Coordinates of C-alpha atoms in Angstrom, one line a residue:
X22 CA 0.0 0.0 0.0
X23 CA 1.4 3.6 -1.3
X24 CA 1.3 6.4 1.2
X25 CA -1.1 8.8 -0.9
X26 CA -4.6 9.0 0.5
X27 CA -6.3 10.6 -2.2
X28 CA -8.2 7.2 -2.8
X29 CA -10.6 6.5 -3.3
X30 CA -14.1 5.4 -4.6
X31 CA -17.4 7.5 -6.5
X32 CA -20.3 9.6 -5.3
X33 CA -23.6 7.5 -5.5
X34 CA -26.6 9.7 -6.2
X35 CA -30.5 8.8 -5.7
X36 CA -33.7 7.4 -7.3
X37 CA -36.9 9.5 -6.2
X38 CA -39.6 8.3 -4.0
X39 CA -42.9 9.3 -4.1
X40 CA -43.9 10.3 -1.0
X41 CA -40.5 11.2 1.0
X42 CA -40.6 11.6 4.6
X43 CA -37.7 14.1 5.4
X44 CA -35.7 14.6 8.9
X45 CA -38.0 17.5 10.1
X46 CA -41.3 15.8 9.4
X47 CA -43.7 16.1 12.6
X48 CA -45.5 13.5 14.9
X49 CA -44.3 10.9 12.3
X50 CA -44.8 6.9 13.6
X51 CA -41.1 5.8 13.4
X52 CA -39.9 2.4 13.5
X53 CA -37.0 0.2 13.1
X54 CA -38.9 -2.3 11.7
X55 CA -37.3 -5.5 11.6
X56 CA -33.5 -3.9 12.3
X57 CA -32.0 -3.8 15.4
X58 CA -30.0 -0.2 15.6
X59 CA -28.7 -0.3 19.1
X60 CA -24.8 -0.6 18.3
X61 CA -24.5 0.0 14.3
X62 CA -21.4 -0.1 12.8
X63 CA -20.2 1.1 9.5
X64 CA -17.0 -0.6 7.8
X65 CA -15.7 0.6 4.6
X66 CA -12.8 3.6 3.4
X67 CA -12.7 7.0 2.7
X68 CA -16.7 7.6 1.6
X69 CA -17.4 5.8 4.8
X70 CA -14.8 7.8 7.0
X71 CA -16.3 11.1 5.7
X72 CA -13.5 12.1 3.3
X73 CA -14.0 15.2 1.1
X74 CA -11.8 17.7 -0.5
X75 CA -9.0 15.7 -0.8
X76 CA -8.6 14.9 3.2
X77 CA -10.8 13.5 6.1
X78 CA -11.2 17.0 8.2
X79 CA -12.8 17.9 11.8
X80 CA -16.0 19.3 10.0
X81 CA -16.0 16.6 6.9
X82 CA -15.9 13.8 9.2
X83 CA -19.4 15.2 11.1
X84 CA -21.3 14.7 7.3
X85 CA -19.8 11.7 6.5
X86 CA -23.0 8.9 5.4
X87 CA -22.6 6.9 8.6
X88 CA -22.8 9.2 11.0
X89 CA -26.0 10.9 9.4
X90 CA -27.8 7.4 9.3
X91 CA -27.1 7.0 13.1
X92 CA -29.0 10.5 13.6
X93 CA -31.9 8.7 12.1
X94 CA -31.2 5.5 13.7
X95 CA -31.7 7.5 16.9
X96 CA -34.8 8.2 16.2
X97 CA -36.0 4.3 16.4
X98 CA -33.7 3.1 19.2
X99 CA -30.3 3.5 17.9
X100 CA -27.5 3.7 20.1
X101 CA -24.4 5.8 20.7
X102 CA -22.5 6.5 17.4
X103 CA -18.9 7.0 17.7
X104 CA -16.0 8.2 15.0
X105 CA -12.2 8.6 15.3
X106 CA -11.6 11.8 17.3
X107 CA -10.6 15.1 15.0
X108 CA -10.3 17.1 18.2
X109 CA -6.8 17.5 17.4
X110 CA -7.2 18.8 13.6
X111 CA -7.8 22.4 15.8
X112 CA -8.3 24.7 12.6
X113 CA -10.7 22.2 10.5
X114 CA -7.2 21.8 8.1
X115 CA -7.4 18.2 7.3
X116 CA -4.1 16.7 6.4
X117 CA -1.6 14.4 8.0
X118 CA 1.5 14.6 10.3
X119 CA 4.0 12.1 10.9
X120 CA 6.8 13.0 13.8
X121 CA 6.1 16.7 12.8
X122 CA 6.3 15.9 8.8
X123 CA 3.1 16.2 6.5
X124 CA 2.4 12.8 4.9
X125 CA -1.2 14.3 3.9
X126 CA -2.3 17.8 1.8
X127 CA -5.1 19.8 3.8
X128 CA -8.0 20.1 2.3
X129 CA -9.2 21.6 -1.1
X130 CA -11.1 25.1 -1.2
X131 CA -12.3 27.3 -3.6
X132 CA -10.1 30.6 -3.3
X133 CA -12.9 32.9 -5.1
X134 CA -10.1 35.6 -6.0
X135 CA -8.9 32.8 -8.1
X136 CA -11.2 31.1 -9.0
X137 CA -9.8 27.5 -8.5
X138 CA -9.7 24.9 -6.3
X139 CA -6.3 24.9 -4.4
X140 CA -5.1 23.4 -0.5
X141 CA -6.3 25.9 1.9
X142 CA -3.2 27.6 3.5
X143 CA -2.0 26.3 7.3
X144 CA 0.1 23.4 8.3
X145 CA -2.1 20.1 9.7
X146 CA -1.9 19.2 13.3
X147 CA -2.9 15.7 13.0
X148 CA -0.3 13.8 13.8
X149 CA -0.8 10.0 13.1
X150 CA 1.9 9.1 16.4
X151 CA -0.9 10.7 18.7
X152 CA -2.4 7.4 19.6
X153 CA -6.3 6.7 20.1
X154 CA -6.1 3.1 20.7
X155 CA -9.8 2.6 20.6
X156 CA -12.7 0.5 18.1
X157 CA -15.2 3.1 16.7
X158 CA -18.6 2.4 15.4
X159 CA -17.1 4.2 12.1
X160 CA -14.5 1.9 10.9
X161 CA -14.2 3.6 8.0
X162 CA -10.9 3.5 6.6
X163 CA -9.4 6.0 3.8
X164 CA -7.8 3.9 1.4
X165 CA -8.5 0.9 2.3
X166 CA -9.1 -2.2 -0.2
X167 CA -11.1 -5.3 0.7
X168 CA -8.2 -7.5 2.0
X169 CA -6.6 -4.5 4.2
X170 CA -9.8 -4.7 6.4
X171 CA -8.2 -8.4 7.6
X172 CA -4.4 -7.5 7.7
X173 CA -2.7 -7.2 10.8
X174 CA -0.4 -4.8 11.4
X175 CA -2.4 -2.6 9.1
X176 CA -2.9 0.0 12.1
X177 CA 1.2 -0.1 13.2
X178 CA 2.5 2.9 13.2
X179 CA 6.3 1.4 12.8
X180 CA 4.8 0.5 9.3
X181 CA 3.7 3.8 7.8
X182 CA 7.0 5.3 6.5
X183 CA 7.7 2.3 4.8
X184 CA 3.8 1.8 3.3
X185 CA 3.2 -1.1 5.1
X186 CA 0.2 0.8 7.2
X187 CA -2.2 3.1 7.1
X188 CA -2.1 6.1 9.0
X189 CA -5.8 6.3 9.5
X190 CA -6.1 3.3 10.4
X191 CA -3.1 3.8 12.8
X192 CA -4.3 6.7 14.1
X193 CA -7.6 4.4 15.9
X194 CA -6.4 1.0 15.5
X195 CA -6.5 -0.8 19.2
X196 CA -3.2 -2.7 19.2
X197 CA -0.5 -2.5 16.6
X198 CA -1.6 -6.2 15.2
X199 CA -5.2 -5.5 15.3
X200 CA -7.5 -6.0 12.2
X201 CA -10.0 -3.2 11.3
X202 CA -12.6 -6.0 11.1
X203 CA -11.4 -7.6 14.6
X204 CA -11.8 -4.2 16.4
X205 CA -15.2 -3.6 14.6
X206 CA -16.6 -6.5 15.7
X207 CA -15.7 -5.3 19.3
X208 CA -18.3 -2.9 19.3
X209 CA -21.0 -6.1 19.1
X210 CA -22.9 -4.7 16.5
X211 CA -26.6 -5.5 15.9
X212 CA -26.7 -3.7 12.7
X213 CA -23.8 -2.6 9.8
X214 CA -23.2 -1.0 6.7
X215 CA -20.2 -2.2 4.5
X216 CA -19.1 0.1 1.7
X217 CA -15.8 -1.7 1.1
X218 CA -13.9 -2.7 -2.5
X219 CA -13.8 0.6 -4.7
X220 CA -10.4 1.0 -4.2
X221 CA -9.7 -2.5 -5.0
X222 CA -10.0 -1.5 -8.7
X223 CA -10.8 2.9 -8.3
X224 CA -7.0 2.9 -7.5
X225 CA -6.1 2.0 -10.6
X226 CA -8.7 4.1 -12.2
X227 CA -8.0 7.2 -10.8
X228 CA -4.2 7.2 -11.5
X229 CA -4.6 6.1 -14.8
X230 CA -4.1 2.6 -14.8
X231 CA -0.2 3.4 -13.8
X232 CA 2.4 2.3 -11.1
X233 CA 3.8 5.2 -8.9
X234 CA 6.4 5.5 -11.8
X235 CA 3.7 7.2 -13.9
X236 CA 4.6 5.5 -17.2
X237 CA 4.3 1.8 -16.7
X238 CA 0.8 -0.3 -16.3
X239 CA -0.3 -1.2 -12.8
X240 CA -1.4 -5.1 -12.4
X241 CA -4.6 -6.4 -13.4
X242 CA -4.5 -9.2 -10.7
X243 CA -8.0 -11.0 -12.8
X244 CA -5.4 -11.5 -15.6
X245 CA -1.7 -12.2 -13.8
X246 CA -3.7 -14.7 -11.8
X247 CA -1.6 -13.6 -8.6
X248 CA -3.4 -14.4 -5.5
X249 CA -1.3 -12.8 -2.9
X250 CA -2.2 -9.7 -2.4
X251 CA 0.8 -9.1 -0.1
X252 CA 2.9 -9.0 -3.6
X253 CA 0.1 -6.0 -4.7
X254 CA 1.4 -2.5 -5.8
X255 CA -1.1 0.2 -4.6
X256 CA -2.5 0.9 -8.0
X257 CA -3.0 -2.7 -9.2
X258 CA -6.4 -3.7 -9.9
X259 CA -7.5 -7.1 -7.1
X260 CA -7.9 -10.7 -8.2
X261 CA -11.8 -11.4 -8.2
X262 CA -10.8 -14.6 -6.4
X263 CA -9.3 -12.1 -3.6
X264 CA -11.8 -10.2 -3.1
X265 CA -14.3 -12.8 -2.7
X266 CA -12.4 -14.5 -0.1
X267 CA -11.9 -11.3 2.0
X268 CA -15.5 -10.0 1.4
X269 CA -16.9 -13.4 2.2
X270 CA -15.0 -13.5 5.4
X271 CA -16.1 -9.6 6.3
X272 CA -19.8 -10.7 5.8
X273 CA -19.8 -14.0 7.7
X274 CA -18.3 -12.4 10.5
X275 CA -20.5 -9.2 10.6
X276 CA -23.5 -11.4 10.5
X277 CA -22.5 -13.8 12.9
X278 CA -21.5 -11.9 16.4
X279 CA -21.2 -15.1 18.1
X280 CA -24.8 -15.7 19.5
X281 CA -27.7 -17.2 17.8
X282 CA -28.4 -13.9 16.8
X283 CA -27.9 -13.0 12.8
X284 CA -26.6 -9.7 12.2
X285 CA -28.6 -7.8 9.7
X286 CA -27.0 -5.0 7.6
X287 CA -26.6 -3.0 4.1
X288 CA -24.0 -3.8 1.6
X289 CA -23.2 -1.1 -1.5
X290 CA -22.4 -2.2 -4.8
X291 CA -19.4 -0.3 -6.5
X292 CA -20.0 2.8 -8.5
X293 CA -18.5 2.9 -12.3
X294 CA -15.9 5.9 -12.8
X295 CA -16.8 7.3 -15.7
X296 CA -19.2 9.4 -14.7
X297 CA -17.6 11.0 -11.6
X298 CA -16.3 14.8 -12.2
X299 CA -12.8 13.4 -11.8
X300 CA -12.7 11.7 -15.5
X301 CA -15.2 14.0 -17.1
X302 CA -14.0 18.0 -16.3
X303 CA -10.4 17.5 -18.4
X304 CA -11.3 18.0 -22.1
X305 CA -8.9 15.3 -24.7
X306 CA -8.4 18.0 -26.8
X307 CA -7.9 21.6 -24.4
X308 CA -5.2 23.0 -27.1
X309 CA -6.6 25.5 -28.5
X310 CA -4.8 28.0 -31.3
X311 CA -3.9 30.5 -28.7
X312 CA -3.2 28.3 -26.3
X313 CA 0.0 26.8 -28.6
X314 CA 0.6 30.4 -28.9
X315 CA -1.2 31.0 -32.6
X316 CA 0.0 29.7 -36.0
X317 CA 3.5 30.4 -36.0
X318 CA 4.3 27.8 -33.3
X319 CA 1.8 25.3 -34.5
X320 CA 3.5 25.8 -37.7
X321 CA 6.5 25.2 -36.2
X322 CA 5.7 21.7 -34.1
X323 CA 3.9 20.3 -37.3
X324 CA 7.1 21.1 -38.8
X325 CA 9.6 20.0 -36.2
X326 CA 7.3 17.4 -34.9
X327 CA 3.8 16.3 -35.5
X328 CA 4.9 15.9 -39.1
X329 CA 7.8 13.8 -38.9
X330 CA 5.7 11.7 -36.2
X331 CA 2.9 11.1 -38.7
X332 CA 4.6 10.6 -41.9
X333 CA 6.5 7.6 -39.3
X334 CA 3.3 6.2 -38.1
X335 CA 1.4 6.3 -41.2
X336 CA 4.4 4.5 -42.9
X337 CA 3.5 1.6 -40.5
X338 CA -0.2 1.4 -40.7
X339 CA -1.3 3.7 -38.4
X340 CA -2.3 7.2 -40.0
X341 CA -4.3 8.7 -37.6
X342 CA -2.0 7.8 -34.5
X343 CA -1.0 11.5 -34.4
X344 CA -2.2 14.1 -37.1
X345 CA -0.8 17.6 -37.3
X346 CA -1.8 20.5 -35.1
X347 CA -4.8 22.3 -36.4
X348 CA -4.5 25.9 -36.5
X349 CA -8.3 26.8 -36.6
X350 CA -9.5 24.6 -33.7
X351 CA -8.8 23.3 -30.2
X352 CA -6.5 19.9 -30.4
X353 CA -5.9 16.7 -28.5
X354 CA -3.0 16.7 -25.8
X355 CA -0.4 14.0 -26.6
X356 CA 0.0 11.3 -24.1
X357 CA 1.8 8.0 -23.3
X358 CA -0.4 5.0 -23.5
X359 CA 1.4 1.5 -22.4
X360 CA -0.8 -0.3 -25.1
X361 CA 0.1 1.4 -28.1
X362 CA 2.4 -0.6 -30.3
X363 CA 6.5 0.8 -29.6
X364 CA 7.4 2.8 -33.0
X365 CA 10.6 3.5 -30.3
X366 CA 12.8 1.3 -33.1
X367 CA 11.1 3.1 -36.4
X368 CA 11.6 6.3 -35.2
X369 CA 14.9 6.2 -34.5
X370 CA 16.0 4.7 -37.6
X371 CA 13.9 7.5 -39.3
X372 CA 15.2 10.7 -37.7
X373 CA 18.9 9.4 -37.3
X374 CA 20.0 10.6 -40.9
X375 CA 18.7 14.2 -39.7
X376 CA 19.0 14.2 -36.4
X377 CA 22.0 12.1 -35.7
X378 CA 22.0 8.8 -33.3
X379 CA 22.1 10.1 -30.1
X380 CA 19.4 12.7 -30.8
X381 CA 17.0 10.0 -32.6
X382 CA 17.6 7.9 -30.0
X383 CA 16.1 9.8 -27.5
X384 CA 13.3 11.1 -29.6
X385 CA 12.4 7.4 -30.1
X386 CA 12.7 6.3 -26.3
X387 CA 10.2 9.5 -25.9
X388 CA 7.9 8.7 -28.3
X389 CA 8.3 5.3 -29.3
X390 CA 4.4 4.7 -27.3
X391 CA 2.7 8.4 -28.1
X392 CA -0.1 9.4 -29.6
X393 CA -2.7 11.6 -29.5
X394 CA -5.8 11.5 -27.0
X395 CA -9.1 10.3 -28.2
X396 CA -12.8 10.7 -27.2
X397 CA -12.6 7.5 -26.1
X398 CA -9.9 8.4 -23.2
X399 CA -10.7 10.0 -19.9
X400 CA -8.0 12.2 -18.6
X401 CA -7.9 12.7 -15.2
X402 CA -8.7 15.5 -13.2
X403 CA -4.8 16.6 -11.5
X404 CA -4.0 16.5 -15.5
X405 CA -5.3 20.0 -15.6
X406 CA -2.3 21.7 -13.6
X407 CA 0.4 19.5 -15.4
X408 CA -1.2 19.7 -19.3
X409 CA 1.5 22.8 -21.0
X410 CA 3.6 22.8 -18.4
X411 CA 7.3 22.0 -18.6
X412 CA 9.1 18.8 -18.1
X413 CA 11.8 19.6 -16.3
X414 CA 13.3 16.0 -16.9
X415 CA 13.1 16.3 -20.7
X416 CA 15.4 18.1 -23.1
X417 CA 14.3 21.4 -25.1
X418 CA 12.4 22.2 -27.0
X419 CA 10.3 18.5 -26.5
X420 CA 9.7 19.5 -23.1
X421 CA 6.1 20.7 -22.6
X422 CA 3.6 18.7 -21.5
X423 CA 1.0 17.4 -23.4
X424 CA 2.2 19.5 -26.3
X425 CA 5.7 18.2 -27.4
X426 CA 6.2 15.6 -24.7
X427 CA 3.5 13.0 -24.3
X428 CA 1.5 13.1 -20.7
X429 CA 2.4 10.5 -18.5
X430 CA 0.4 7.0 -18.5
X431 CA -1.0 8.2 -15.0
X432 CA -2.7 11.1 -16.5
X433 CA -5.1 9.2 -19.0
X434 CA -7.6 6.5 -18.6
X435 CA -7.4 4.6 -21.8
X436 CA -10.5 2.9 -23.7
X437 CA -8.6 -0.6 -22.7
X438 CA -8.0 0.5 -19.0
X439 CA -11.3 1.4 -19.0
X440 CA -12.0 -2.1 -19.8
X441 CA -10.4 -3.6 -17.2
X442 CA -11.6 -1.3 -14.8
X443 CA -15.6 -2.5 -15.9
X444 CA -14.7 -5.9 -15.9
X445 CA -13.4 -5.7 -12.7
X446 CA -16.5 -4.0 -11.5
X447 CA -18.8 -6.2 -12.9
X448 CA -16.9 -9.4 -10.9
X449 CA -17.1 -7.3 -7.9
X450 CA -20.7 -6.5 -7.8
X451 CA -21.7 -10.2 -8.9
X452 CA -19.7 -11.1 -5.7
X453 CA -21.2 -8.6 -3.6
X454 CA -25.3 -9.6 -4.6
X455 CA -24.3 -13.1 -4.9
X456 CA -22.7 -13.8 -1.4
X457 CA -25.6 -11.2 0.3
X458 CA -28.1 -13.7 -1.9
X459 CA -26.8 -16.9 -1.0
X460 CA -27.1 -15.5 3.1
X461 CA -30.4 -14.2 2.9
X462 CA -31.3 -17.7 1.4
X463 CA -29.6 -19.8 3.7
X464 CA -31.4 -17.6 6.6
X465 CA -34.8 -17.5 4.9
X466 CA -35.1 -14.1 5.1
X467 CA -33.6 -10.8 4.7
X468 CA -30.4 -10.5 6.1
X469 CA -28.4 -8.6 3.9
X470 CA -29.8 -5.6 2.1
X471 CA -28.5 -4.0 -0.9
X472 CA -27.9 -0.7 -2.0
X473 CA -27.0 -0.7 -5.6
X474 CA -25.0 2.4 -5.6
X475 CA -23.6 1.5 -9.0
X476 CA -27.1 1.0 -10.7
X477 CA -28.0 4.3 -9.0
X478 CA -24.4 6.4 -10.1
X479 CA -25.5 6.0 -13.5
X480 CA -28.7 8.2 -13.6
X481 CA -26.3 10.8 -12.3
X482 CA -25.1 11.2 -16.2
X483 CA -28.3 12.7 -17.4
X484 CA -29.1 15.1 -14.0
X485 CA -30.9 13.5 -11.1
X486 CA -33.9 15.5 -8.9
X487 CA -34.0 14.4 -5.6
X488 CA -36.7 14.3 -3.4
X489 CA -37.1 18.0 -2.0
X490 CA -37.2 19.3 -5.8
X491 CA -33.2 19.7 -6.1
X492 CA -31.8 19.1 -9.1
X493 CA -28.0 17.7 -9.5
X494 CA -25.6 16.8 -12.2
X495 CA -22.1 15.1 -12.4
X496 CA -20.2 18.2 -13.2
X497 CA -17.8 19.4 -11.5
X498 CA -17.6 23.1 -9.5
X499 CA -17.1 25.2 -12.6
X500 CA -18.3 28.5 -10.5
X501 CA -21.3 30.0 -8.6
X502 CA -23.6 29.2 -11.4
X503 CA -23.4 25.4 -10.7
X504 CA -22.6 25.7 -7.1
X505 CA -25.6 24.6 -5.6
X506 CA -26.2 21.8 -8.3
X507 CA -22.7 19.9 -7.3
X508 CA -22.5 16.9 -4.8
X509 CA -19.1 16.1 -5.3
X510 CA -16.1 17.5 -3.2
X511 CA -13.2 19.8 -5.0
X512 CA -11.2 16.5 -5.3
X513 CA -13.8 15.5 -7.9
X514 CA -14.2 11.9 -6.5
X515 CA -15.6 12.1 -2.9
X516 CA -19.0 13.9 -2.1
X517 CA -19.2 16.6 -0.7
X518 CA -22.1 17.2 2.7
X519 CA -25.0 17.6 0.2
X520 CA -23.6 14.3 -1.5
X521 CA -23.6 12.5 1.7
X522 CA -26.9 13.3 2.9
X523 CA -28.1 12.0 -0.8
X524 CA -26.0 8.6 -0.2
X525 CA -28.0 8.6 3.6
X526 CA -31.0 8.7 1.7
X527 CA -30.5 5.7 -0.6
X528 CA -29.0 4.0 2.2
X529 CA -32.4 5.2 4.2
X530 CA -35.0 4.0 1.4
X531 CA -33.2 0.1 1.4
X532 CA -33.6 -0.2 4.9
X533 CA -37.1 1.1 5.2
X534 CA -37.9 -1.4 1.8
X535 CA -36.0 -4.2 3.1
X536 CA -36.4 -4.5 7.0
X537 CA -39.7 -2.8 6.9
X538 CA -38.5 0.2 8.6
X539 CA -40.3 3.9 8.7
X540 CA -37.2 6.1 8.9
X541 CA -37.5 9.5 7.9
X542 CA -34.6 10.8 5.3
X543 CA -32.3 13.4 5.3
X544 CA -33.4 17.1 3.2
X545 CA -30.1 17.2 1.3
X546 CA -30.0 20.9 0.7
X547 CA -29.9 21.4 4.4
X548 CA -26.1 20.2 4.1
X549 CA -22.9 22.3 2.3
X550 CA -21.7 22.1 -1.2
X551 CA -18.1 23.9 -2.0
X552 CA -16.4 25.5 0.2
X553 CA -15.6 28.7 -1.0
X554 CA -12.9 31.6 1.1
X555 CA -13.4 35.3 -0.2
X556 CA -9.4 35.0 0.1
X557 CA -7.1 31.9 1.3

């Protein structure tokens, strides 16, 4: 596991009932139902630990899904609800300390003199070595995968600096050897949600189907047939066969507390990417004329580049691999992509009678696997500040990003990552229904409820209106005219409060159709959307 917590999973958005009955609703008849809601637990990562903006933060951590469902669950019997202290995180910064060093960026805001979304100014004072030593009935762990939730020493702090731990997990975890499951179940819960597995294949998604190298292709487990997720890079995508194991194990034991009792809870499918704001706000093609700097230079890199480039590719069978820069209208950013056939050989051997070896050489190495982006690819949202910048590790005048040196593989989601990331979906989500299927048959009745979030994620494409009239897209903040419409969180992955309370809903409207419960939901617009500072 790789120390960067920007992890993930996607924002699940809501069908509309007919009748709602919101939060504030008067003299209503409330009732559990067939639930039991006196110790609920919530396992999971960072949707379930409240993450937003790029951090888990004092005030993010009040919104996050589980701890609104226990303000209903209150309502009907539910007991106390507890989440890893923030008391420490004085100034509502976010972030992560280790021995004085930030391991974790603070959290995203929108600096309105700007205009964009950048980390809001102040050092964190979380530090990860302040031990709570304590179970929580939010076990919700950023960055977390299916397996992690059953590792011990996953919560020692001697293994953070060398990635071996998570410091979230750290930060709570009850011994150093302790499982996240094993110190869940110590709450004895009588109900749970589990909202674990996006990052099992989102981690791959949202760096672009790379390792931590940028340029080379993270693991698709389902196809290298490697079982041991021990061996497991941060970004590689988990063997189905993995993941059924661990979420087999999480369910049996959450169901089963060790009395004749069984356990009832909600499980969450996994949300597709594609329509979350992080792959969608980054155009393929944001080059416009003036941004190359008008005809003259474009003139020049069709000349000095794109040209040669083309004449190579087309040479080999591939004419449209990259075209010339069009003077007239806005053009596709070049990028990397690990599954394009390596012209590295061909283009040497071409530019060497101009350019000389050494020179042709490199050009090859550098764009022996470019081309230009497609419709078809999904570049991802931190591609925005890196897209015409300069490379500082290439050579002049091939140095700018995106423009005369191809974007890193992390920065694009190719049409065949994209693949693997649905395919590895799909597995999941069969394993998910079928296991909480195969319980609730053995049982004879509902034990198991399910919330298909993925199902739901993908009326969010065409706009959604939730219950209270409030109409939301998938875009992401693009200024005050969309502000209230956005559920999503600056980091363009995680929800935001508004997004929560709609994920409390769906969450809400299972239970009360599955357990025969009368809980009353959450009026989303009630909650915050961006967070915007006059000044940072």
């Amino acid at each position: 596991m790789k120390n960067k917590y920007i992890l993930l999973s996607a924002l699940a958005i809501g069908f509309a009932s007919c009748e709602p009955e919101f939060e504030n609703a008067v003299d209503a008849n409330y009732t559990a139902g067939e639930a039991n809601f006196s110790s609920y637990v919530a396992l999971g990562n960072s949707l379930t630990a409240g993450y937003m903006d790029g951090t888990v933060s004092r005030g993010s951590q009040v919104n996050s899904y589980p701890n609104l469902l226990a303000q209903q669950f209150a309502l009907v019997g539910g007991g106390e609800f507890t989440q890893p202290s923030y008391a420490d995180d004085v100034n509502n910064l976010g972030g992560l300390m280790l021995g004085g060093n930030p391991i974790g960026n603070t959290r995203l805001v929108i600096d309105a003199s700007q205009g964009r979304p950048e980390t809001i100014a102040g050092a964190s004072t979380i530090e990860v070595s302040n031990l709570q030593a304590k179970a929580f009935n939010n076990m919700g762990v950023p960055g977390a995968k299916s397996f992690h939730l059953l590792a011990s020493g996953y919560g020692n702090l001697a293994g953070v600096s060398i990635g071996q731990a998570n410091p979230y997990f750290v930060r709570h975890a009850t011994t150093p050897s302790a499982t996240v499951l094993q110190d869940a179940m110590t709450k004895n819960p009588t109900f749970f949600t589990n909202w674990i597995g996006a990052n099992d294949v989102l981690a791959y998604a949202t760096n672009g189907g790379a390792t931590s190298n940028g340029n080379t292709a993270a693991a698709d487990h389902n196809i290298t047939g490697n079982l041991n997720p021990s061996t497991y890079g941060g970004n590689d995508i988990t063997n189905s066969n993995v993941f059924a194991n661990a979420y087999s194990t999480i369910l049996n034991t959450l169901t089963n507390n060790g009395s004749n009792t069984v356990i009832k809870g909600v499980v969450c499918t996994i949300p597709s990417v594609t329509s979350i704001p992080y792959f969608t706000t980054v155009p393929y093609a944001p080059l416009t004329p003036s941004a190359l700097g008008g005809s003259t230079n474009i003139n020049a890199l069709n000349t000095q580049l794109y040209g040669p480039l083309d004449a190579i590719f087309t040479a080999y069978g591939e004419p449209n691999r990259i075209n010339p820069l069009s003077s007239t209208s806005a053009n596709p950013i070049l990028i990397t992509d690990v599954d394009a056939a390596d012209r590295s050989a061909q283009i040497t051997a071409a530019l060497t009678p101009t350019l000389g070896a050494p020179t042709a050489t490199a050009f090859g190495a550098i764009f022996g696997k470019a081309r230009q982006a497609t419709s078809a690819d999904l570049i991802v949202l931190p591609a925005s500040s890196v897209i015409g910048s300069t490379n500082t590790s290439a050579p002049s005048p091939v140095n700018i990003n995106g423009v005369s040196y191809p974007m890193a593989n992390k920065w694009v989601l190719t049409a065949n990552e994209q693949a693997k990331v649905a395919s590895a979906t799909t597995a999941y989500n069969n394993i998910i229904t079928g296991l909480a299927t195969t319980i609730n048959t053995n049982a004879g009745h509902t034990v198991i409820a399910v919330a298909d979030m993925n199902a739901i994620m993908n009326h969010l494409v065409t706009g959604l209106r939730t219950e209270n009239g409030s109409f939301y897209t998938a875009n992401y903040f693009s200024g005050s005219a969309n502000e209230g419409a956005v559920l999503f969180s600056l980091d363009g992955v995680h929800p935001n409060a508004r997004g929560y309370a709609v994920i409390a809903n769906e969450i809400i409207k299972v239970i009360n159709r599955e357990f025969k419960a009368n809980l009353p939901l959450k009026n989303a617009s009630n909650y915050p959307g961006i967070n915007i500072l006059p000044v940072n």
